[in-house]
Coordinates of C-alpha atoms and ligand atoms in Angstrom, one line a residue:
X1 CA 112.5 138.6 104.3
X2 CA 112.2 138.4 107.7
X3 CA 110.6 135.6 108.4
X4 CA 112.8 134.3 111.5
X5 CA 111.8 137.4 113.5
X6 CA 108.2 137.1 112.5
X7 CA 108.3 133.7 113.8
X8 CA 110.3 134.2 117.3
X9 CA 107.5 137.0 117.9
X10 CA 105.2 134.2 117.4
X11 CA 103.9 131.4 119.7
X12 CA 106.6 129.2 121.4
X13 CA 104.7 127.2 124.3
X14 CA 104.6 123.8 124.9
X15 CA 102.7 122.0 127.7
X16 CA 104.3 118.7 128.6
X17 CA 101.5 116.0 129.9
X18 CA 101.9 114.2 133.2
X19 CA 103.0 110.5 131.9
X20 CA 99.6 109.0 133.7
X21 CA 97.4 111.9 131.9
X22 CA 94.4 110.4 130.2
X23 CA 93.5 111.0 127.0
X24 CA 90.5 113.2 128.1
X25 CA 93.3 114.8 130.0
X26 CA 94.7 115.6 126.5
X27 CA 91.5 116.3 124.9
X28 CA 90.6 119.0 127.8
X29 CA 94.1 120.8 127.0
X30 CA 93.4 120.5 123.1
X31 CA 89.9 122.0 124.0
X32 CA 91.3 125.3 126.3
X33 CA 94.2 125.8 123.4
X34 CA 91.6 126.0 120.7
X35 CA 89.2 128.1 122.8
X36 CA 92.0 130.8 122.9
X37 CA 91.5 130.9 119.2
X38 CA 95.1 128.8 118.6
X39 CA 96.2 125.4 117.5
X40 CA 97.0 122.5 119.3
X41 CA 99.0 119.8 118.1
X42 CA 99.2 116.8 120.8
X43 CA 102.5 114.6 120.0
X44 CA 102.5 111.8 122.0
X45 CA 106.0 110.3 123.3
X46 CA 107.8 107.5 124.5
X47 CA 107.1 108.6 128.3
X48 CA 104.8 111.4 127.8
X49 CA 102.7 113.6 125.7
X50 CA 103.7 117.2 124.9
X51 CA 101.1 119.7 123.3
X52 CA 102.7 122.5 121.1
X53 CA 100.4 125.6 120.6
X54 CA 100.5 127.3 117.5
X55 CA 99.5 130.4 116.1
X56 CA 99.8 133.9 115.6
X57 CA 97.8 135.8 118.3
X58 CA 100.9 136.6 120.7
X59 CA 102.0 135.4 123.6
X60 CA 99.9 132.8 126.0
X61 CA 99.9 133.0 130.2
X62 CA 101.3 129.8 130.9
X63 CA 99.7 129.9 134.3
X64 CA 96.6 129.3 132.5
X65 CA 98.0 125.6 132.0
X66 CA 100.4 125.3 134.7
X67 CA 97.8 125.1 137.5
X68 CA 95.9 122.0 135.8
X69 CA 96.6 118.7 137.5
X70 CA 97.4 116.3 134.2
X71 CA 100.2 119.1 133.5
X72 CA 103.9 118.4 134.2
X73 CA 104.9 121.7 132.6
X74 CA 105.2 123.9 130.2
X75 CA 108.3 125.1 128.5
X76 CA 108.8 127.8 126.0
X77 CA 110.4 126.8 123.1
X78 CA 113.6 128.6 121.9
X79 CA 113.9 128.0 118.5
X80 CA 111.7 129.6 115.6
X81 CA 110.4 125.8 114.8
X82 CA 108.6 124.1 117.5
X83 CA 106.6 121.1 116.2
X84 CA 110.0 119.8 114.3
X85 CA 111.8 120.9 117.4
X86 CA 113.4 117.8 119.9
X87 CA 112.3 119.9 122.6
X88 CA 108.5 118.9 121.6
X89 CA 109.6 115.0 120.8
X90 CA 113.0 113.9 122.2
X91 CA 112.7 110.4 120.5
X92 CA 113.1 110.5 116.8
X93 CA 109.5 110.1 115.1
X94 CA 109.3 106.8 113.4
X95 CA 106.8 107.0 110.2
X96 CA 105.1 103.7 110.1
X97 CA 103.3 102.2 106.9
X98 CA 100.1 100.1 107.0
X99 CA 100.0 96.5 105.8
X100 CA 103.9 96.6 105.5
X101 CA 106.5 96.5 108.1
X102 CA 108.5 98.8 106.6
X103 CA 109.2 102.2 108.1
X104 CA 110.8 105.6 108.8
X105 CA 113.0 106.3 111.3
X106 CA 113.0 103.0 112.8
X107 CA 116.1 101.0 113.9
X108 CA 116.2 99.2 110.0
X109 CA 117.5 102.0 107.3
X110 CA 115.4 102.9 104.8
X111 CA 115.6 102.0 101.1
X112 CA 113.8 103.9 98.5
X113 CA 115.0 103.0 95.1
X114 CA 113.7 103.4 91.6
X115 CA 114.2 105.1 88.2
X116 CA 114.1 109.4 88.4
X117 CA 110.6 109.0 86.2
X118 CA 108.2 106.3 85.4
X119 CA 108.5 106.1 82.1
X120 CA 106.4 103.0 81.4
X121 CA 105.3 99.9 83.1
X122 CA 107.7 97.3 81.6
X123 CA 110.3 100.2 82.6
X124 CA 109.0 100.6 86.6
X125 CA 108.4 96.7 86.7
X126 CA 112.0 95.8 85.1
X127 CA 113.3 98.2 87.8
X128 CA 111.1 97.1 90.7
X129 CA 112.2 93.7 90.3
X130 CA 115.4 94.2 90.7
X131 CA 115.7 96.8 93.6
X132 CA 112.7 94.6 95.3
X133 CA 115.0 91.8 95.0
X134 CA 117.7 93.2 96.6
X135 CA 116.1 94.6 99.7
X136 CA 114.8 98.1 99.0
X137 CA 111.0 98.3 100.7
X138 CA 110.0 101.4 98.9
X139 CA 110.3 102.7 95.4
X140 CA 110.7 105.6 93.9
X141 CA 109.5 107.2 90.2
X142 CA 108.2 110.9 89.1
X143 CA 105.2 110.5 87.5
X144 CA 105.1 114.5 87.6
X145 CA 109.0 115.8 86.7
X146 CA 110.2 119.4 87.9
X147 CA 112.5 119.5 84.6
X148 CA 114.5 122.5 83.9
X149 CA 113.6 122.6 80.0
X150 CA 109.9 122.5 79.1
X151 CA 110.6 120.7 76.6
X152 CA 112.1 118.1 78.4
X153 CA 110.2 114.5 79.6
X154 CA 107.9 115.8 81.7
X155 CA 106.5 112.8 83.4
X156 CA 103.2 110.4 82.5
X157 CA 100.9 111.8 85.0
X158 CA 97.9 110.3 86.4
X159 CA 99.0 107.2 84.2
X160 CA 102.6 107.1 86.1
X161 CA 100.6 107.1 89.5
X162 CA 98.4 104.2 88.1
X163 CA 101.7 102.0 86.7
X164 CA 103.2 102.6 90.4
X165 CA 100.0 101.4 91.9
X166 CA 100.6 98.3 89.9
X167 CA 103.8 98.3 91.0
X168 CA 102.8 98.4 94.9
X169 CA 100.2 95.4 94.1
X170 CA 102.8 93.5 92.1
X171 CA 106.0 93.7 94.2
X172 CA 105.1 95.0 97.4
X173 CA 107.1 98.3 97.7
X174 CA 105.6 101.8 99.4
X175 CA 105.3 103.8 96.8
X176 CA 107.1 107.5 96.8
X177 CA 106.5 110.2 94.2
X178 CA 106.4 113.5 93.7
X179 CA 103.7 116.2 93.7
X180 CA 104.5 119.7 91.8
X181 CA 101.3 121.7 92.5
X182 CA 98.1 121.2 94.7
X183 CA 96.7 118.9 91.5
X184 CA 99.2 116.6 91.6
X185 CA 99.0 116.6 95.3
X186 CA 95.9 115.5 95.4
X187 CA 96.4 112.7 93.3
X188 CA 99.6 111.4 94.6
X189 CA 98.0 111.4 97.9
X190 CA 95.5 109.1 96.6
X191 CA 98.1 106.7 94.8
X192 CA 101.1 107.0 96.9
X193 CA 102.4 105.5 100.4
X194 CA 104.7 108.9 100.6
X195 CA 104.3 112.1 99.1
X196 CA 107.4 114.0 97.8
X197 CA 108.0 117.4 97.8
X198 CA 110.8 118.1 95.5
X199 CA 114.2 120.7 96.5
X200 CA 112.5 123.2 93.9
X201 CA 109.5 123.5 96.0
X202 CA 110.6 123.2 99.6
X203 CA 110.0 126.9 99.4
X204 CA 106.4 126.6 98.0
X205 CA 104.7 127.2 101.0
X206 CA 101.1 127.2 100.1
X207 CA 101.9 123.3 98.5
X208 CA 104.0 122.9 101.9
X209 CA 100.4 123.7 104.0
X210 CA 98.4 121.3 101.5
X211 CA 100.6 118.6 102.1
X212 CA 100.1 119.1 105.4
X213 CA 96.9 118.6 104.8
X214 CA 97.5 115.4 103.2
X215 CA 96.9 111.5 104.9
X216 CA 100.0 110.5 103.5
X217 CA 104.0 110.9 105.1
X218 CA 105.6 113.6 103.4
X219 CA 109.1 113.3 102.1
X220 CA 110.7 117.1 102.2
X221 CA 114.0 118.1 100.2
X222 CA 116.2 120.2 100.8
X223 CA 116.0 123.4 98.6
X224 CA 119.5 123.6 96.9
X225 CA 120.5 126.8 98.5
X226 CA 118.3 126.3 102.0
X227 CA 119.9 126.9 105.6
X228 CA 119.2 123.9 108.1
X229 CA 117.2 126.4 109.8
X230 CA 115.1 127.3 106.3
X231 CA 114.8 123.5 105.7
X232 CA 113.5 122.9 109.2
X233 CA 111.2 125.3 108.7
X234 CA 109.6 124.4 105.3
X235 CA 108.7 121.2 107.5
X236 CA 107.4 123.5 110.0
X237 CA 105.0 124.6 107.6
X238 CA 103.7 121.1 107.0
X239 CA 103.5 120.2 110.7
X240 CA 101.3 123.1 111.9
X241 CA 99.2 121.9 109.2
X242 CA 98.7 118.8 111.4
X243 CA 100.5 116.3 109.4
X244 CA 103.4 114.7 111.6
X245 CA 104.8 112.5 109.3
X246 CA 107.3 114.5 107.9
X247 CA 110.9 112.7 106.3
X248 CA 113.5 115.3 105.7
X249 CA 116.1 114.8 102.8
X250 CA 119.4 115.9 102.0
X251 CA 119.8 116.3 98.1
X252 CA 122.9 118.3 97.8
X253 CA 123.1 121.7 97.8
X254 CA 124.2 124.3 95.3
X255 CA 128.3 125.6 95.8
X256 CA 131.3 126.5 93.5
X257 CA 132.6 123.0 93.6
X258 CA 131.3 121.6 89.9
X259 CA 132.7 118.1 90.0
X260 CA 129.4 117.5 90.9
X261 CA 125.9 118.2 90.2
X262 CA 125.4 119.7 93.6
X263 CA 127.9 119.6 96.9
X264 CA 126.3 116.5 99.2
X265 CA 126.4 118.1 102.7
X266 CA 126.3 114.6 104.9
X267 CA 126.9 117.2 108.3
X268 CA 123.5 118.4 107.7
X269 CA 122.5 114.5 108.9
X270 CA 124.2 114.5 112.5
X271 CA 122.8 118.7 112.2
X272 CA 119.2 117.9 112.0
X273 CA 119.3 115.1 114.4
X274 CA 120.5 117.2 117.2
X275 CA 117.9 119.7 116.6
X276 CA 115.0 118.3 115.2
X277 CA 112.8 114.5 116.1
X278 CA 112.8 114.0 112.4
X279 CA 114.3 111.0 110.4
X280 CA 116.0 112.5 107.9
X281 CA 117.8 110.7 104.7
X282 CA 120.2 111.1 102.1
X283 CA 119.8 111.3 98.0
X284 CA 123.3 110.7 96.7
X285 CA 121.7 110.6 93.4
X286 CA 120.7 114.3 92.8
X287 CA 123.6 114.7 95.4
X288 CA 126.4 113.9 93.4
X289 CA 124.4 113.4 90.0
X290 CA 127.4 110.7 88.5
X291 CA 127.0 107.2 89.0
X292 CA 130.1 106.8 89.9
X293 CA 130.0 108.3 93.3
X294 CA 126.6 107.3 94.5
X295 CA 127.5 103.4 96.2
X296 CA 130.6 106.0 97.8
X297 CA 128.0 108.5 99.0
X298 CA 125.8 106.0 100.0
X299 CA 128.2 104.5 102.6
X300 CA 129.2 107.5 103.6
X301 CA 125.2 108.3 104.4
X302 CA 125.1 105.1 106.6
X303 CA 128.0 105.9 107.9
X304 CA 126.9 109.2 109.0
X305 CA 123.6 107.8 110.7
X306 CA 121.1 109.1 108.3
X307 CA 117.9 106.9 108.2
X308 CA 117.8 106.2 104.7
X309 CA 118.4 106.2 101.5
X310 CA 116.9 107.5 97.9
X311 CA 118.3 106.1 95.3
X312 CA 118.1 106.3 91.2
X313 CA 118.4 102.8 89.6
X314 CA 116.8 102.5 86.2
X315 CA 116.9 99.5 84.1
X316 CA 118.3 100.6 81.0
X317 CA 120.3 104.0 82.2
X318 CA 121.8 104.9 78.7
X319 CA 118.4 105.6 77.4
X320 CA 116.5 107.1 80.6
X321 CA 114.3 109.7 79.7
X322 CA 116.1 111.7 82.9
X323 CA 119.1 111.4 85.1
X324 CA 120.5 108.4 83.2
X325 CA 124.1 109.5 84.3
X326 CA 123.4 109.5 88.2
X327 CA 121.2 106.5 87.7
X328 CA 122.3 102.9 88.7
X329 CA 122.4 99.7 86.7
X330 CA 120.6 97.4 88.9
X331 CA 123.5 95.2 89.2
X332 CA 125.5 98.1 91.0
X333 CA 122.7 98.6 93.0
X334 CA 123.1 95.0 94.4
X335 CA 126.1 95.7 95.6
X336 CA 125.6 98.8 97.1
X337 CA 123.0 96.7 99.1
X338 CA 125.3 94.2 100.4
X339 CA 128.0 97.4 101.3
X340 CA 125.2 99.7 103.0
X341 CA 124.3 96.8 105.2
X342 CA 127.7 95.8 106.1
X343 CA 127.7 99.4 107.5
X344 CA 124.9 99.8 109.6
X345 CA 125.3 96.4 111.3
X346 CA 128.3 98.2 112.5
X347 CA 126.1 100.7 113.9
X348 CA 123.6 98.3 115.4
X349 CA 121.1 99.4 112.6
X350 CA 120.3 96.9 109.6
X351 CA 119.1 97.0 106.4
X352 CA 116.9 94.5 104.9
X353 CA 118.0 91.4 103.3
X354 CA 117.6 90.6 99.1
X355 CA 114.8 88.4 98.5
X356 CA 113.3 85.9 96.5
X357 CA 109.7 87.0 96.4
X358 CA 108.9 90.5 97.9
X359 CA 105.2 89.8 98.3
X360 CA 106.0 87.3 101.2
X361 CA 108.0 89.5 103.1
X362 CA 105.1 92.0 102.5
X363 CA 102.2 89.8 103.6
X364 CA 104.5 88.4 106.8
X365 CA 105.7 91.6 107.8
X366 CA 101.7 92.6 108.0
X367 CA 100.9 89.8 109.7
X368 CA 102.9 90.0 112.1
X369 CA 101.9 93.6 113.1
Ligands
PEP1 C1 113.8 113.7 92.2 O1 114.0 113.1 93.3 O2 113.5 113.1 91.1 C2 114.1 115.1 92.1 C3 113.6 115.9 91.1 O3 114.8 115.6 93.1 P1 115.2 117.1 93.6 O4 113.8 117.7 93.9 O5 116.0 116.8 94.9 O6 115.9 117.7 92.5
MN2 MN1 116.1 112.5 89.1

C-alpha cells in the first residue's frame, strides 16, 4: 500500500486565526475553503483558532488566505496526519461529557472499568457497583464481542446496550462499548457516552468514516500490529469525518515475547503525546491479558502520563463468559485505585476518590458545570 505517499501528495494547509478573529471571521474562512470544493474543519484553541483544509484536489495558494485580515498565518503541515497533528492543536483536546463532570484528557485520569462483555444485568450491576464505588467514572462492557471463534459468547446485543443504559441511570457511569460494523454503530451511538472501535477494526476504514460521523467520542485501539504513524492515522480517518473527539488506546501489540497475551508498548504514550493533541490511554487488560500484571501495568500507565485507564473487572472472573484470566476481582481493583492515585498525585494529576453513592457525585458534578 502506499497510502503515506498518497497522503503527503494530499492537502497539508492550515490557516491559523488571529486570537481576536470573530466567529464570522471563522465562518467566512469555512465558507472560501468549502467553495474551493475542500473541507474545513475549524479547531478552536486555547489562544486561537486553526482551520485545517482537507481533501484531495491538490495543492491550495495560500496567498488566497494570507491576505485576509482575521488570518495570523498559514502553515503547511508536515506530517501525513493533520487534524490529529499538534501542529493544528498544541493543547491536548480534552473530551468533555454532558451532565457529568467527568472527562478525557483533562488534568483528573480517566477510569473506565467493567467486565470484557455484559453478560447480564445482575452481572454489569454487581460489577458497576463495585468499580463505581471505588472511583471509576465510566464503564466499560461489549455488548457486541469481536471473538476469535464463532462459536464463542458473542455478546447480548441491542439488550447489552439497554442493561448498560440501566447501568448509566442506576450508577452514574459514561458508558463505553464497542461497535463491530456500521449496525452496531448506530446503535451504540444511540446508547453509549463513547463509542469503541476495537484493535481488530482500527483498520476498518469505512466503520472509521461512520464513526466519524457519529455525536458520540470515539475511543480508537490500537490495531495489534499498527505503526504510531498507522494508528494516528486510522484517527485521521475519523477526524476528517468531522468528529473531534477522538481517545486513542494502547492495547498491546503483537511480538515474539509470549509471556503475555500481547507486548504492552507504554513508549507509544509519551510517542503520541509529542505528536499528536490527542488523550491517549492505556488497556493493560488486553495488554498483558493475566491478572496478575494488570495493577503493575496500570502504574506503570500513570506513571508514564497516559490519560487513562481501561480496565477488565468482572464480578465473578472464574466463570466470565470472556477474558476471565485478565479480568479483576473487584477487590483488586480497589486497590489498584488507591495505587493509581498515589501516582498521579505525584504528577500533579488525580484520580477520583471511592464513593459512597455515585449518583451524588454525578448530579454535583453537573451542577456545578
Ligand atoms: C475489548 O476491549 O473488549 C477488546 C475486544 O479489546 P481489543 O479490541 O483491544 O482486543
Ligand atoms: Mn476483553
Amino acid at each position: 500500500m502506499n497510502g503515506t505517499l498518497a497522503c503527503h501528495k494530499g492537502l497539508v494547509m492550515l490557516v491559523v486565526m488571529k486570537a481576536n478573529a470573530s466567529q464570522d471571521d471563522v465562518q467566512a474562512v469555512c465558507r472560501k475553503v468549502e467553495s474551493l470544493g475542500l473541507r474545513a474543519h475549524a479547531i478552536p484553541g486555547a489562544q486561537r483558532t486553526a482551520i485545517g483544509i482537507t481533501g484531495n484536489q491538490g495543492e491550495v495558494e495560500p496567498g488566497t488566505f494570507e491576505a485576509l485580515d482575521c488570518v495570523q498565518e498559514v502553515i503547511r503541515v508536515s506530517k501525513p496526519y493533520k487534524l490529529v497533528s499538534r501542529e493544528l492543536k498544541e493543547e491536548t483536546t480534552v473530551i468533555r461529557f454532558a451532565d457529568s463532570d467527568a472527562s478525557i484528557g483533562g488534568n483528573e485520569v480517566a477510569v473506565i472499568a467493567g467486565p470484557c462483555g455484559v453478560e447480564s444485568r445482575e452481572q454489569a450491576f454487581a460489577a458497576a457497583e463495585r468499580v463505581a464505588k471505588a472511583g471509576a467514572r465510566f464503564f466499560r462492557g461489549g455488548a457486541y464481542k469481536p471473538r476469535t471463534s464463532p462459536y464463542a459468547f458473542q455478546g447480548l446485543g441491542e439488550l447489552g446496550l439497554q442493561i448498560l443504559a440501566e447501568v448509566r441511570e442506576r450508577f452514574g457511569l459514561l458508558i463505553v462499548t464497542e461497535a463491530v460494523d456500521h449496525e452496531s454503530l448506530a446503535l451504540v451511538d444511540q446508547y453509549a457516552d463513547v463509542i469503541q472501535i476495537g484493535a481488530r477494526n482500527m483498520q476498518n476504514f469505512s466503520l472509521l468514516k461512520r464513526a466519524g460521523r457519529a455525536h458520540k467520542p470515539v475511543l480508537l485501539k490500537r490495531g495489534m500490529s499498527a505503526t504510531l504513524e498507522e494508528f494516528l492515522m486510522a484517527a485521521e480517518y475519523i477526524m476528517s469525518e468531522g468528529n473531534y473527539n477522538v481517545v486513542l488506546c494502547e492495547r498491546g501489540v503483537r511480538t515474539f515475547a509470549d509471556h503475555t497475551r500481547n507486548t504492552l508498548d507504554l513508549s507509544v504514550v509519551p510517542a503520541v503525546q509529542r505528536l499528536s493533541h490527542l488523550p491517549i490511554i492505556v488497556d493493560p487488560s488486553h495488554g498483558t491479558g493475566k491478572r496478575n500484571k494488570v495493577t503493575p501495568l496500570s502504574r506503570a500507565a500513570v506513571a508514564v502520563g497516559a490519560d487513562g485507564l481501561i480496565i477488565e473487572v468482572h464480578p465473578d472472573p472464574d466463570n466470565a463468559l470472556s477474558d476471565g484470566n485478565q479480568s479483576l476481582y473487584p477487590d483488586q481493583f480497589d486497590s489498584l485505585m488507591v495505587e493509581v492515585r498515589q501516582i498521579a498525585n505525584v504528577l500533579g494529576r488525580v484520580v477520583a476518590g471511592p464513593v459512597a453513592n455515585p449518583m451524588a457525585r454525578r448530579h454535583a458534578g453537573a451542577a456545578a458545570d
